[in-house]
Tab-separated table of C-alpha atoms and ligand atoms in Angstrom:
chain	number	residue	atom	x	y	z
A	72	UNK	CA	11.729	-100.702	15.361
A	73	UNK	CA	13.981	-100.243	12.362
A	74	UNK	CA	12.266	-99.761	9.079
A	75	UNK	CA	12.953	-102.590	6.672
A	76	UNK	CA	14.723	-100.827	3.829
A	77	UNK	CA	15.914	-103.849	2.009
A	78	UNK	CA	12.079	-104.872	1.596
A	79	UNK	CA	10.762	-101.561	0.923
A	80	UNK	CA	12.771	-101.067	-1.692
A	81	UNK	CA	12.732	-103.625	-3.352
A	82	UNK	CA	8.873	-102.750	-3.102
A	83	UNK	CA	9.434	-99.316	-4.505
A	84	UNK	CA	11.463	-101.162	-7.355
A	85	UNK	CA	8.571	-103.965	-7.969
A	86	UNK	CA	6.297	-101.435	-8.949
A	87	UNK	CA	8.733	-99.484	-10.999
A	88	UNK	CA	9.208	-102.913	-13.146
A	89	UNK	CA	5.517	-102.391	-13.142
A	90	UNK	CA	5.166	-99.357	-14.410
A	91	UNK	CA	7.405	-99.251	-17.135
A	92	UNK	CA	6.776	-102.597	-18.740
A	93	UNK	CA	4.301	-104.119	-20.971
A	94	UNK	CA	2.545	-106.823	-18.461
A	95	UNK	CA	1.364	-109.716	-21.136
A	96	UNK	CA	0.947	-112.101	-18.436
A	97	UNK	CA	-2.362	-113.418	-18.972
A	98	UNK	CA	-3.223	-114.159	-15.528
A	99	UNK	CA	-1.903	-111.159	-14.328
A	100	UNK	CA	-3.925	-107.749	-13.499
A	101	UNK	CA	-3.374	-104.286	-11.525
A	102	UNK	CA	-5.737	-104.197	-8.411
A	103	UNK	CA	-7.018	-100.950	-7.647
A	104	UNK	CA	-5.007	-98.858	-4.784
A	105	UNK	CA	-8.259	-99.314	-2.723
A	106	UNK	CA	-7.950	-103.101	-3.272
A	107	UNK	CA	-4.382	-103.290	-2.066
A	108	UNK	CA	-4.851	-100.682	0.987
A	109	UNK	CA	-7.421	-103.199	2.253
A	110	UNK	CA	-4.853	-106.508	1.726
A	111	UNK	CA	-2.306	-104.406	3.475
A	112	UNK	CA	-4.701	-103.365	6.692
A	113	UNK	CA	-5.336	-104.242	10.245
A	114	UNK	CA	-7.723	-107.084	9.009
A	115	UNK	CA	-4.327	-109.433	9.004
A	116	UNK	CA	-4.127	-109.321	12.181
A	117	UNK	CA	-7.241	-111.710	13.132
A	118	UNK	CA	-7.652	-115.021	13.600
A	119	UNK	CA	-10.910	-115.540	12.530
A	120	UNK	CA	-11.544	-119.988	12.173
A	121	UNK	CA	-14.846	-120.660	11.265
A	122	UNK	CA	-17.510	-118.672	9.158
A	123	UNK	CA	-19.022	-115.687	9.655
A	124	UNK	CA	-21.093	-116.136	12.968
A	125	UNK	CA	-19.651	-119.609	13.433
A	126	UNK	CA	-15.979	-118.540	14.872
A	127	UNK	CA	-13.498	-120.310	17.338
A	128	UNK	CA	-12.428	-117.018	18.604
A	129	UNK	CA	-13.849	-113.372	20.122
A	130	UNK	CA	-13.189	-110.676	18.714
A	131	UNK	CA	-14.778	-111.631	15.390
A	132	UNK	CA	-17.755	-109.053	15.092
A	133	UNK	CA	-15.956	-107.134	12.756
A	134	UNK	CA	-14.598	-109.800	10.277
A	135	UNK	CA	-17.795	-111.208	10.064
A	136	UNK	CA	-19.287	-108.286	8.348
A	137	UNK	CA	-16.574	-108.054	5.826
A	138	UNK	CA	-16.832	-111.730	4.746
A	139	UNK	CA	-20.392	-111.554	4.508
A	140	UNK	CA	-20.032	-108.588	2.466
A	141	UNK	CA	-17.761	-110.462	0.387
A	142	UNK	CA	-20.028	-113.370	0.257
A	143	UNK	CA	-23.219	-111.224	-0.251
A	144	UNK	CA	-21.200	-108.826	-3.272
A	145	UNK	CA	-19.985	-112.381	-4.984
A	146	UNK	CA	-23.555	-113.784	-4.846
A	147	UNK	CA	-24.838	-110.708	-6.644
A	148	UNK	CA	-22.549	-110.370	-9.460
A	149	UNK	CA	-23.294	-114.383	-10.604
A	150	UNK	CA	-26.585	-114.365	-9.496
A	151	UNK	CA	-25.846	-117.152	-7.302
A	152	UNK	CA	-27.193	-119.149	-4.113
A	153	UNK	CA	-23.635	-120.167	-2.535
A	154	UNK	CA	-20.102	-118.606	-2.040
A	155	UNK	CA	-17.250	-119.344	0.421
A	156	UNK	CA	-14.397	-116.441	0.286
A	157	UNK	CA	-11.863	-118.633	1.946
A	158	UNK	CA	-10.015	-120.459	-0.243
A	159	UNK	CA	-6.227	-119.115	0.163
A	160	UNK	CA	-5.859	-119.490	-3.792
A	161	UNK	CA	-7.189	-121.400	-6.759
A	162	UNK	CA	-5.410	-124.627	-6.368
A	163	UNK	CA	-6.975	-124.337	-2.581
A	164	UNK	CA	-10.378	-124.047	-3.926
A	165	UNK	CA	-9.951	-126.699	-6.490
A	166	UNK	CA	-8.547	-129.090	-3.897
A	167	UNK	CA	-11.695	-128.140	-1.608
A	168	UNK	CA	-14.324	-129.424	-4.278
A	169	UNK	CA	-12.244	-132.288	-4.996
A	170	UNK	CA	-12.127	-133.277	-1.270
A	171	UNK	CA	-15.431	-132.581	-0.432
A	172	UNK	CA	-17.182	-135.075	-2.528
A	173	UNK	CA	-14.471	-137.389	-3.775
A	174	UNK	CA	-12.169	-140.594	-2.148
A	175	UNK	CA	-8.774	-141.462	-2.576
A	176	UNK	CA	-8.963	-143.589	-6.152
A	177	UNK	CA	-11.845	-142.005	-7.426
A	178	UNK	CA	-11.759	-140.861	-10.975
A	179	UNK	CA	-11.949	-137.805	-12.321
A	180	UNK	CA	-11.595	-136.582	-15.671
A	181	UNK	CA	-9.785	-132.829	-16.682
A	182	UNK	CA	-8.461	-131.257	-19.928
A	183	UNK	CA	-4.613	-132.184	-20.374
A	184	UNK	CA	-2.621	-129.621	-18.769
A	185	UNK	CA	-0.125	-130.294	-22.034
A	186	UNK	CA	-3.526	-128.831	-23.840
A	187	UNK	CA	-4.356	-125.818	-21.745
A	188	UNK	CA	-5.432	-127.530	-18.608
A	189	UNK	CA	-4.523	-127.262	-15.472
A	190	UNK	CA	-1.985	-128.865	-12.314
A	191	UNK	CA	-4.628	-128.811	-10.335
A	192	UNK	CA	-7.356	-130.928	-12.720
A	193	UNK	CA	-5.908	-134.024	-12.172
A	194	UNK	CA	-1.908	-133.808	-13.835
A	195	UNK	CA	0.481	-136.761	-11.875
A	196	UNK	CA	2.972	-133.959	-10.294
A	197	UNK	CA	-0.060	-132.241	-8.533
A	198	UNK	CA	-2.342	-133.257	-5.546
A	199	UNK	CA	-5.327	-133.932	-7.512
A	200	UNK	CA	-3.222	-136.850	-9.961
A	201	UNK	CA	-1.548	-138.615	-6.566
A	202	UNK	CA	-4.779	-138.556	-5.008
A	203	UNK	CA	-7.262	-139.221	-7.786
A	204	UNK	CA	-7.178	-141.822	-10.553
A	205	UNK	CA	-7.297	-139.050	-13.275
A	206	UNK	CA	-8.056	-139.310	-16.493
A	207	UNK	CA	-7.962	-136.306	-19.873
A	208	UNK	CA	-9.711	-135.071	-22.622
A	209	UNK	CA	-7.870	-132.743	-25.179
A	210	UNK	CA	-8.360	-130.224	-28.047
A	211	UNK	CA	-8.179	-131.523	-31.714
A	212	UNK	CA	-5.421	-131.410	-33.855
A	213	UNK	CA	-7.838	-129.497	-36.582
A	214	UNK	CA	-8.530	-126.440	-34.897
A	215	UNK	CA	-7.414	-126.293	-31.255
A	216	UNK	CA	-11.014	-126.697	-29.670
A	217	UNK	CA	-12.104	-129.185	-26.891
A	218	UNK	CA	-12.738	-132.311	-28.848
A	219	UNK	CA	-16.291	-132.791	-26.929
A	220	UNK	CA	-16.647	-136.174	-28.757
A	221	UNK	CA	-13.505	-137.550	-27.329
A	222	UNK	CA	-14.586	-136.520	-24.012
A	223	UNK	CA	-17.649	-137.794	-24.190
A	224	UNK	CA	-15.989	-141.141	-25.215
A	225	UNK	CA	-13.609	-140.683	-22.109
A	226	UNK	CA	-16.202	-140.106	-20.132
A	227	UNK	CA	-18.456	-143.328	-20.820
A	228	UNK	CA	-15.545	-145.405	-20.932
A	229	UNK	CA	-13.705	-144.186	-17.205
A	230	UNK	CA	-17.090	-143.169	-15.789
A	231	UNK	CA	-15.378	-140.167	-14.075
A	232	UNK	CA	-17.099	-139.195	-10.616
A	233	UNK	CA	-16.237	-135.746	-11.604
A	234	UNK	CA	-15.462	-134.167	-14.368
A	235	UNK	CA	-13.542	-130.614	-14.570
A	236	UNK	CA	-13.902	-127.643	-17.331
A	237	UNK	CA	-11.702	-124.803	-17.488
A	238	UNK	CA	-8.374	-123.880	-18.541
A	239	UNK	CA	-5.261	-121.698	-17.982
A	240	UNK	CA	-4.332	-121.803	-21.653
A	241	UNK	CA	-7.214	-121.673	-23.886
A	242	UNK	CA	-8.611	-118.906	-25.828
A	243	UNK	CA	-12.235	-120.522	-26.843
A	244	UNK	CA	-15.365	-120.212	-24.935
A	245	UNK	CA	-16.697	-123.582	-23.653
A	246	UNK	CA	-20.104	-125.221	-24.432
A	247	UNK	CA	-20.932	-126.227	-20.295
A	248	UNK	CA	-24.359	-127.427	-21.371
A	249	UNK	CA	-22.820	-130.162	-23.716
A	250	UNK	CA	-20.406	-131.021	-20.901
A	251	UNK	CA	-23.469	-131.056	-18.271
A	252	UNK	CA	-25.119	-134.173	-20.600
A	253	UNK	CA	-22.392	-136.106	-20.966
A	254	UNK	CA	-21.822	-135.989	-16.943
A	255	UNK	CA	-25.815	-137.250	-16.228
A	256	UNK	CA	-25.398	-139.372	-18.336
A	257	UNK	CA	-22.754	-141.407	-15.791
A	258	UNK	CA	-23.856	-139.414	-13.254
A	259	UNK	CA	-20.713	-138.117	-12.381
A	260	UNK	CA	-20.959	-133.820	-11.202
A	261	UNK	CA	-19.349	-131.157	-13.201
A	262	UNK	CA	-16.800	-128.158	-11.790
A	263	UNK	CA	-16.111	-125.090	-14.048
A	264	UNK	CA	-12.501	-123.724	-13.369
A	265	UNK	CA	-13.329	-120.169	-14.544
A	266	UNK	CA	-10.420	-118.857	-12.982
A	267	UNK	CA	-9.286	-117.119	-16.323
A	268	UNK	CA	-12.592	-116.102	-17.645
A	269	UNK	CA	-14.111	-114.905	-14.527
A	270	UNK	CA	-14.555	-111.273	-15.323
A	271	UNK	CA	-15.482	-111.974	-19.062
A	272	UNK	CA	-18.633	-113.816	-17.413
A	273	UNK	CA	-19.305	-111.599	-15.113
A	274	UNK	CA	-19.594	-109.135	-17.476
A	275	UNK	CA	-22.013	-111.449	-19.560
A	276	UNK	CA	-19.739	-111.251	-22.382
A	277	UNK	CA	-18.982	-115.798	-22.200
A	278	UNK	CA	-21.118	-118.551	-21.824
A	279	UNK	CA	-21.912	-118.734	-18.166
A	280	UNK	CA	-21.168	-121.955	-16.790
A	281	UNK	CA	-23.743	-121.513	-13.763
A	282	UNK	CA	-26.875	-123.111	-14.516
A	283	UNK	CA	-24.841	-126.265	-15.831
A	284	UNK	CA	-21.705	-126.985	-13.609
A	285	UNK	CA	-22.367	-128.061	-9.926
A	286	UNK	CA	-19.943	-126.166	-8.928
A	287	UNK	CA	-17.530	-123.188	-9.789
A	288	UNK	CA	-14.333	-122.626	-9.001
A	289	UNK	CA	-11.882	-119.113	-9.795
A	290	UNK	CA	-9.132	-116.725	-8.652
A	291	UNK	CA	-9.774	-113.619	-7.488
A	292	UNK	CA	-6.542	-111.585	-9.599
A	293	UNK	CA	-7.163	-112.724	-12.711
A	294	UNK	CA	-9.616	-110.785	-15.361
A	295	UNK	CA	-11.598	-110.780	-11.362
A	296	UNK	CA	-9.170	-107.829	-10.724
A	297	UNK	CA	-9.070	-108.637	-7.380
A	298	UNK	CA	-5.872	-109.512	-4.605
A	299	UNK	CA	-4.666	-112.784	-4.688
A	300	UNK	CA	-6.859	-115.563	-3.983
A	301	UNK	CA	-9.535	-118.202	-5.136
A	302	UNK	CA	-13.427	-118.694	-4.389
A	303	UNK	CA	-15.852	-121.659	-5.094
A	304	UNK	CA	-19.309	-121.166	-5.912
A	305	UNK	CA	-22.826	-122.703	-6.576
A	306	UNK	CA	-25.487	-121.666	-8.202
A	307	UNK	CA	-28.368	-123.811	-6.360
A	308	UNK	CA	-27.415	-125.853	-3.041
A	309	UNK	CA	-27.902	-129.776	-3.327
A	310	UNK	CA	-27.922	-133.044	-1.935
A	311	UNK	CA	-24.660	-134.882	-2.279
A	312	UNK	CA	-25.481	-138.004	-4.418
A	313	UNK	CA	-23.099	-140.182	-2.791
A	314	UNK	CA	-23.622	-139.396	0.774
A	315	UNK	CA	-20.695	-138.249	3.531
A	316	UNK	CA	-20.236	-139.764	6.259
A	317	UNK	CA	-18.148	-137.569	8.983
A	318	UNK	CA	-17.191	-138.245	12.699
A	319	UNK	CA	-20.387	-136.355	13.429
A	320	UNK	CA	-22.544	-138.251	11.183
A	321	UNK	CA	-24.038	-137.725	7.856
A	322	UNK	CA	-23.504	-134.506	5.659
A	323	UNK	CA	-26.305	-134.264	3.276
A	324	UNK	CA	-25.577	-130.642	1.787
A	325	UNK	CA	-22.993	-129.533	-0.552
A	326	UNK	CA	-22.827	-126.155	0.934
A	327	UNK	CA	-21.669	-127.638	4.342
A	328	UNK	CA	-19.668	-130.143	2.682
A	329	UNK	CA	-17.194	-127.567	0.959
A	330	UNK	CA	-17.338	-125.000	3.728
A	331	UNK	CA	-15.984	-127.926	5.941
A	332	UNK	CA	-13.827	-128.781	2.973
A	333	UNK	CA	-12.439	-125.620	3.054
A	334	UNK	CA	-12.888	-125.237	7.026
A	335	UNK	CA	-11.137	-127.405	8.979
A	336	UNK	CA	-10.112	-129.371	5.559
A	337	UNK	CA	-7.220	-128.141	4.340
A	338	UNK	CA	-6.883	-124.525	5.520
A	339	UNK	CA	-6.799	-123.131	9.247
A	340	UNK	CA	-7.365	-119.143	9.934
A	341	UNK	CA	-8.676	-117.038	6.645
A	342	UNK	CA	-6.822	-114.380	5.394
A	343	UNK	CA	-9.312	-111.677	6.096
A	344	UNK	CA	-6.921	-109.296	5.070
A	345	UNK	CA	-7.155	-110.542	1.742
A	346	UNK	CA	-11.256	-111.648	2.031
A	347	UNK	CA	-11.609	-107.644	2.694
A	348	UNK	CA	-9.353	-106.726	-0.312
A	349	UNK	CA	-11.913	-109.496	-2.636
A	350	UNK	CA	-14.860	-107.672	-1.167
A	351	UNK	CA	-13.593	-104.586	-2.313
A	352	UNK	CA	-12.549	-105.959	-5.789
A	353	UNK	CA	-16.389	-107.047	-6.065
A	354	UNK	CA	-18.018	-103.654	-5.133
A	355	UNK	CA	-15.738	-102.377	-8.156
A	356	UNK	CA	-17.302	-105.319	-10.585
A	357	UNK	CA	-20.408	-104.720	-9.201
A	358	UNK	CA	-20.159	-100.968	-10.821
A	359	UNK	CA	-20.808	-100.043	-14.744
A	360	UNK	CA	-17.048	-98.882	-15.248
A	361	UNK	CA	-16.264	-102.760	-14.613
A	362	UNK	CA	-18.506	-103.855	-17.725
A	363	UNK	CA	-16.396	-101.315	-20.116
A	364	UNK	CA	-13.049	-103.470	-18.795
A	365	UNK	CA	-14.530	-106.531	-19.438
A	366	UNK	CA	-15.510	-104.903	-22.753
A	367	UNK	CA	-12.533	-103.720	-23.460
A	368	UNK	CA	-10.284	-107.026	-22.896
A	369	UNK	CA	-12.343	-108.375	-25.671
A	370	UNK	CA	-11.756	-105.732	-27.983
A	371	UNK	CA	-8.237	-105.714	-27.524
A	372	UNK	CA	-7.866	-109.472	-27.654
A	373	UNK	CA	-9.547	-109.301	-30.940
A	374	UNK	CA	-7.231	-106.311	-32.740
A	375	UNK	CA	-4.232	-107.979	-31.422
A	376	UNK	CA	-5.608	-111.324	-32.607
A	377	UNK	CA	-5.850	-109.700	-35.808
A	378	UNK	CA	-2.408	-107.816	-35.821
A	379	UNK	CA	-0.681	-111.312	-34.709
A	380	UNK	CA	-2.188	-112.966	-38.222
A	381	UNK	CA	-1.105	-110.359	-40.379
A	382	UNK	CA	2.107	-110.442	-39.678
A	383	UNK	CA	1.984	-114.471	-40.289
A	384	UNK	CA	1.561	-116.042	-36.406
A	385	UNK	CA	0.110	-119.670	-36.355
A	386	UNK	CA	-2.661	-118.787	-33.434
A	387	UNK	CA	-3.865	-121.671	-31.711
A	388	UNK	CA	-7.685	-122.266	-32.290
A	389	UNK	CA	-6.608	-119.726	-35.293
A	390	UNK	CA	-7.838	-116.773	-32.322
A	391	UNK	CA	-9.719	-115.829	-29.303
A	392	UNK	CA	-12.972	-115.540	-27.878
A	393	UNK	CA	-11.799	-114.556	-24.608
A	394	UNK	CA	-8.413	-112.381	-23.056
A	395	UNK	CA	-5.787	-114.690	-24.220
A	396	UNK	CA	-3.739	-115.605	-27.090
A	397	UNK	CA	-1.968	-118.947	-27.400
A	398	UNK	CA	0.785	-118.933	-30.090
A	399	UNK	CA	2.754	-121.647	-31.551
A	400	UNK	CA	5.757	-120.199	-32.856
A	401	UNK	CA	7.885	-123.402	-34.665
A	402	UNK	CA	6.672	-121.053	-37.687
A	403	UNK	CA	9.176	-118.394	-36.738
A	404	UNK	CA	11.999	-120.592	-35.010
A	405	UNK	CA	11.878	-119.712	-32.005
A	406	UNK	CA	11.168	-121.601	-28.864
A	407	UNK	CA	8.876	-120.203	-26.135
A	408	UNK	CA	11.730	-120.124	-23.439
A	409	UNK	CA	13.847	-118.300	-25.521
A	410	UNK	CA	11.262	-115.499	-26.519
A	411	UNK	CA	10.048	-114.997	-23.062
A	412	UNK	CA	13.636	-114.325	-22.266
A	413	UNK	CA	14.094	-112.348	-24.724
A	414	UNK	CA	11.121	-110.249	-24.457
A	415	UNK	CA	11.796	-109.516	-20.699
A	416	UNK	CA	14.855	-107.567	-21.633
A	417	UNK	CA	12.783	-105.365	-23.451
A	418	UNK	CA	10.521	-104.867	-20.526
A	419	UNK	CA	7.243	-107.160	-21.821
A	420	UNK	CA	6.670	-109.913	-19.791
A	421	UNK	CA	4.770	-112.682	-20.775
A	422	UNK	CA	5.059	-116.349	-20.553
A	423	UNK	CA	6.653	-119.421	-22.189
A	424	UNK	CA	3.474	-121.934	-23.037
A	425	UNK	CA	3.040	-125.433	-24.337
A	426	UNK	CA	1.321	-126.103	-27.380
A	427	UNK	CA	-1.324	-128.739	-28.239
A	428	UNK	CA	0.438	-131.345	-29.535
A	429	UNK	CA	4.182	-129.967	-28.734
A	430	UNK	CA	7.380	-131.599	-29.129
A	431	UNK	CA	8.977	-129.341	-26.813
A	432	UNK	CA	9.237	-130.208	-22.959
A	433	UNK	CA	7.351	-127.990	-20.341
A	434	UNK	CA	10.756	-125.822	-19.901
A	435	UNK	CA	11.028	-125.304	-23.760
A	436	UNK	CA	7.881	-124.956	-25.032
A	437	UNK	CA	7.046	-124.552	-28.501
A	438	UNK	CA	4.773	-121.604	-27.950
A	439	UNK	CA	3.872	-118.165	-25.936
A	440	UNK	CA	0.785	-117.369	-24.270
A	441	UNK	CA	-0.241	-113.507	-24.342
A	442	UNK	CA	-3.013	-111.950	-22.230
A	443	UNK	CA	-4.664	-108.496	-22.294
A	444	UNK	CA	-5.954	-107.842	-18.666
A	445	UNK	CA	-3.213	-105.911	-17.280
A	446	UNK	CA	-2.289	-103.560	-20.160
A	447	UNK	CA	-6.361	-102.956	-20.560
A	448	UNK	CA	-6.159	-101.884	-16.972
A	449	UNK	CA	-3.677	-99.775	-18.162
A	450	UNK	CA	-5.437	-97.692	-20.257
A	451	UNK	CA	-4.592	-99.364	-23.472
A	452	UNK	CA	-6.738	-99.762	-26.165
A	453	UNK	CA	-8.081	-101.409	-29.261
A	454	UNK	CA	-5.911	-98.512	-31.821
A	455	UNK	CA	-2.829	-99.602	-29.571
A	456	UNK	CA	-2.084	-103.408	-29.969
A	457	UNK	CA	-0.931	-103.385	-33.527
A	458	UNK	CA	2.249	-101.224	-31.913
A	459	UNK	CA	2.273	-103.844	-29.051
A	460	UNK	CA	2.297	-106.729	-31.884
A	461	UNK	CA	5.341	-104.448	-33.615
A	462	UNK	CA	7.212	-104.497	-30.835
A	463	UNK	CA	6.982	-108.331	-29.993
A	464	UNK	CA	7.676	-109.093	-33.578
A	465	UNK	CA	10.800	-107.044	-33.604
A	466	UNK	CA	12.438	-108.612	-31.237
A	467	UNK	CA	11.467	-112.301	-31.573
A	468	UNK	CA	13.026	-111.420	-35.083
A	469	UNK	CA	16.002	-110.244	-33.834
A	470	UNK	CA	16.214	-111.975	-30.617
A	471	UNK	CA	19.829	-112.000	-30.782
A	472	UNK	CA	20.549	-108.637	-31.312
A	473	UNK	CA	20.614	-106.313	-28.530
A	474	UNK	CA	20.639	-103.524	-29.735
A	475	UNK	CA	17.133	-103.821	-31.505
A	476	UNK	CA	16.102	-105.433	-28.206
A	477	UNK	CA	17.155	-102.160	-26.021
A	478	UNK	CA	15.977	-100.053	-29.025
A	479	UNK	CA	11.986	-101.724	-28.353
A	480	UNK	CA	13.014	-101.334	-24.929
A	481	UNK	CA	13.496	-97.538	-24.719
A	482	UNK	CA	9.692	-97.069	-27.006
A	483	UNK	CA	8.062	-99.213	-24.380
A	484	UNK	CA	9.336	-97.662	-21.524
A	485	UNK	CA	8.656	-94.219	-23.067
A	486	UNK	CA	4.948	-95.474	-23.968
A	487	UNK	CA	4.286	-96.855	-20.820
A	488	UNK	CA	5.143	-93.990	-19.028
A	489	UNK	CA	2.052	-92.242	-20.586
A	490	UNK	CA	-0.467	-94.711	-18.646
A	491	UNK	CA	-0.398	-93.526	-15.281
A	492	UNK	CA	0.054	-96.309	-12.626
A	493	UNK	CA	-0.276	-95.849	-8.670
A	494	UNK	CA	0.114	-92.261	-9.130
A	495	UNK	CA	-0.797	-91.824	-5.373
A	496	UNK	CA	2.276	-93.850	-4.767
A	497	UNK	CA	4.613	-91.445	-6.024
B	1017	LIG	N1	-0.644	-119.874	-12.877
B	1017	LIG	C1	-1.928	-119.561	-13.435
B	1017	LIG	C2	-1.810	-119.078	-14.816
B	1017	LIG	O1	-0.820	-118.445	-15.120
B	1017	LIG	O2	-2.702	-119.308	-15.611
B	1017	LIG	C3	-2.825	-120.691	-13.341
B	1017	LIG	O3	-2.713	-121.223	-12.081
């Protein structure tokens, strides 16, 4: 057959972009070659419907010892009783929990995706909101942190039969025990969205949301490291308080409820192409180079934290605890669409973000978000983000003038090329 040249180059120039850019993206990483040579293997070619053991077709002997190994590897690094590999991505595995114990009109209760939330916690335009009577909590006004008060008051008011923690914009660590009270209190069941702070738990370096939160929800290529892809977890097994009634009678158990959830819920054949590639992503958590990463996000989090204040940013939450930055930047005049635009022709990607509180629209945006776990995987460290900070402040200064823009261009692609990428890929 004739090779695909339009594809395979546009491959070779993907990870050129890659390599010479500063990736800001905070839910963006760089697997590991190993990682991506077992998403791009023979594994994709099996149907595999079921769970390990438990498969509607032959020929699964194989598979099934890679997704157990992927199940076994996640239940070591949380410590944890339960863990299905399956879900295609994190909106899959957030839309598993939510179908597994929930009905159509049921409340639920999620931080405001205008606040750092997420689509998938309950916001109108996304499954969860047309499907769920959904209700928010937010961040205060003072200093950017959940306002636990307000969502306690939420909570008591809606009586929520589930109520969701985690964010995609948020730099804070969250207090899961507080959220854990206010939930038995209306006996409603918590899920923790850790999908950006995955690693930093792992690592022990965050509150662990385990022994509070029923269940736990994440990506895999986040601060994870791993391909593409989401996982749901438990730390105990337990009844479901409300009961399920199927076609073949009562469910009692959570685990079966979300592997059938998952399983013939809303996704058909896993991707054990991709279940292989998370296995291999947890083997590489599971070793002591993986704590120095997660170490290392933090620390450069924190200098560039510190580099963004000096030089007069309006932080959200006033810093971090965690791998992200959210800046408001009506300070400095210029909207979030326009610097992410103008920060991608200087080859540094990052994103465009809401604000809490914004007066901007979603495609505006008052503010950028900045993340660390793709230029730590790069090599860089603590000594280097005040010259990353430089080089975003010069151009969202001068965002009109190109020549300073190709000027920061040229020193990042020339800095850049000093962290080796790939360099088996030529
Ligand atoms: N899109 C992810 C992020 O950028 O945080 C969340 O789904």
């Amino acid at each position: 057959m004739q090779r695909d040249t339009a594809i395979f180059d546009l491959i070779q120039e993907e990870l050129h972009r890659q390599r010479r850019g500063l990736e800001l993206i905070a839910s963006e990483n760089f697997t590991s070659l190993q990682v991506m040579q077992a998403m791009g293997s023979v594994m994709t070619n099996k149907y595999a419907e079921g769970y390990p053991g438990k498969r509607y077709y032959g020929g699964c002997e194989v598979v099934d010892k890679s997704e157990q190994l992927a199940i076994d590897r996640l239940k070591a690094i949380f410590n944890i009783e339960y863990a299905n590999v399956q879900p295609h991505s994190g909106a899959q595995a957030n839309m598993a929990v939510q179908a597994a114990i929930l009905q159509p009109g049921d409340a639920i209760l999620g931080l405001d995706l205008s606040m750092g939330g997420h689509l998938t916690h309950g916001s109108p335009v996304a499954f969860s909101g047309k499907t769920y009577v959904a209700h928010h909590y937010g961040v205060k006004k003072e200093d950017g942190r959940v306002d636990y008060e307000a969502l306690e008051q939420k909570a008591l008011e809606v009586k929520p039969k589930l109520i969701i923690c985690g964010a995609s914009a948020y730099s804070r660590d969250w207090d899961y025990a507080r959220i854990r009270a206010v939930a038995d209190k209306i006996g409603a069941l918590v899920m923790a969205d850790i999908a950006h702070p995955a690693g930093l738990i792992a690592a022990g370096l965050l509150n662990s949301p385990f022994d509070h939160c029923h269940f736990i929800t994440s990506t895999t290529h986040k601060t994870l490291r791993g391909p593409r892809g989401g996982i749901i977890m438990m730390k105990h097994d337990f009844e479901n308080p409300w009961g399920h009634k199927t076609p073949k009678g009562e469910i009692k158990m959570m685990s079966n409820l979300l592997d059938l959830s998952v399983f013939p819920g809303i996704q058909g054949g896993p991707l054990e192409h991709v279940i292989a590639a998370k296995a291999v992503s947890f083997h590489e958590i599971l070793q002591d180079e993986y704590k120095v990463y997660a170490q290392q996000m933090i620390k450069n989090a924190q200098a560039m934290s510190q580099a963004f204040l000096e030089k007069g940013y309006d932080l959200v939450s006033g810093g971090t605890d965690n791998h992200l930055l959210l800046i408001d930047l009506r300070n400095k005049n210029i909207s979030g669409k326009k610097a992410e635009n103008t920060l991608v022709k200087a080859d540094i990607t990052l994103n465009k973000n809401m604000v809490p509180f914004d007066d901007k629209s979603p495609f505006i945006t008052s503010g950028i978000r900045v993340g660390v776990p793709a230029i730590t995987t790069r090599g860089l460290k603590e000594n280097d983000m005040q010259q990353v900070v430089n080089w975003l402040d010069r151009v969202l200064m001068h965002a009109d003038d190109e020549t300073v823009i190709s000027t920061v261009r040229g020193e990042v692609n020339e800095f850049m090329s000093g962290f080796s990428m790939y360099p088996e890929l030529g």
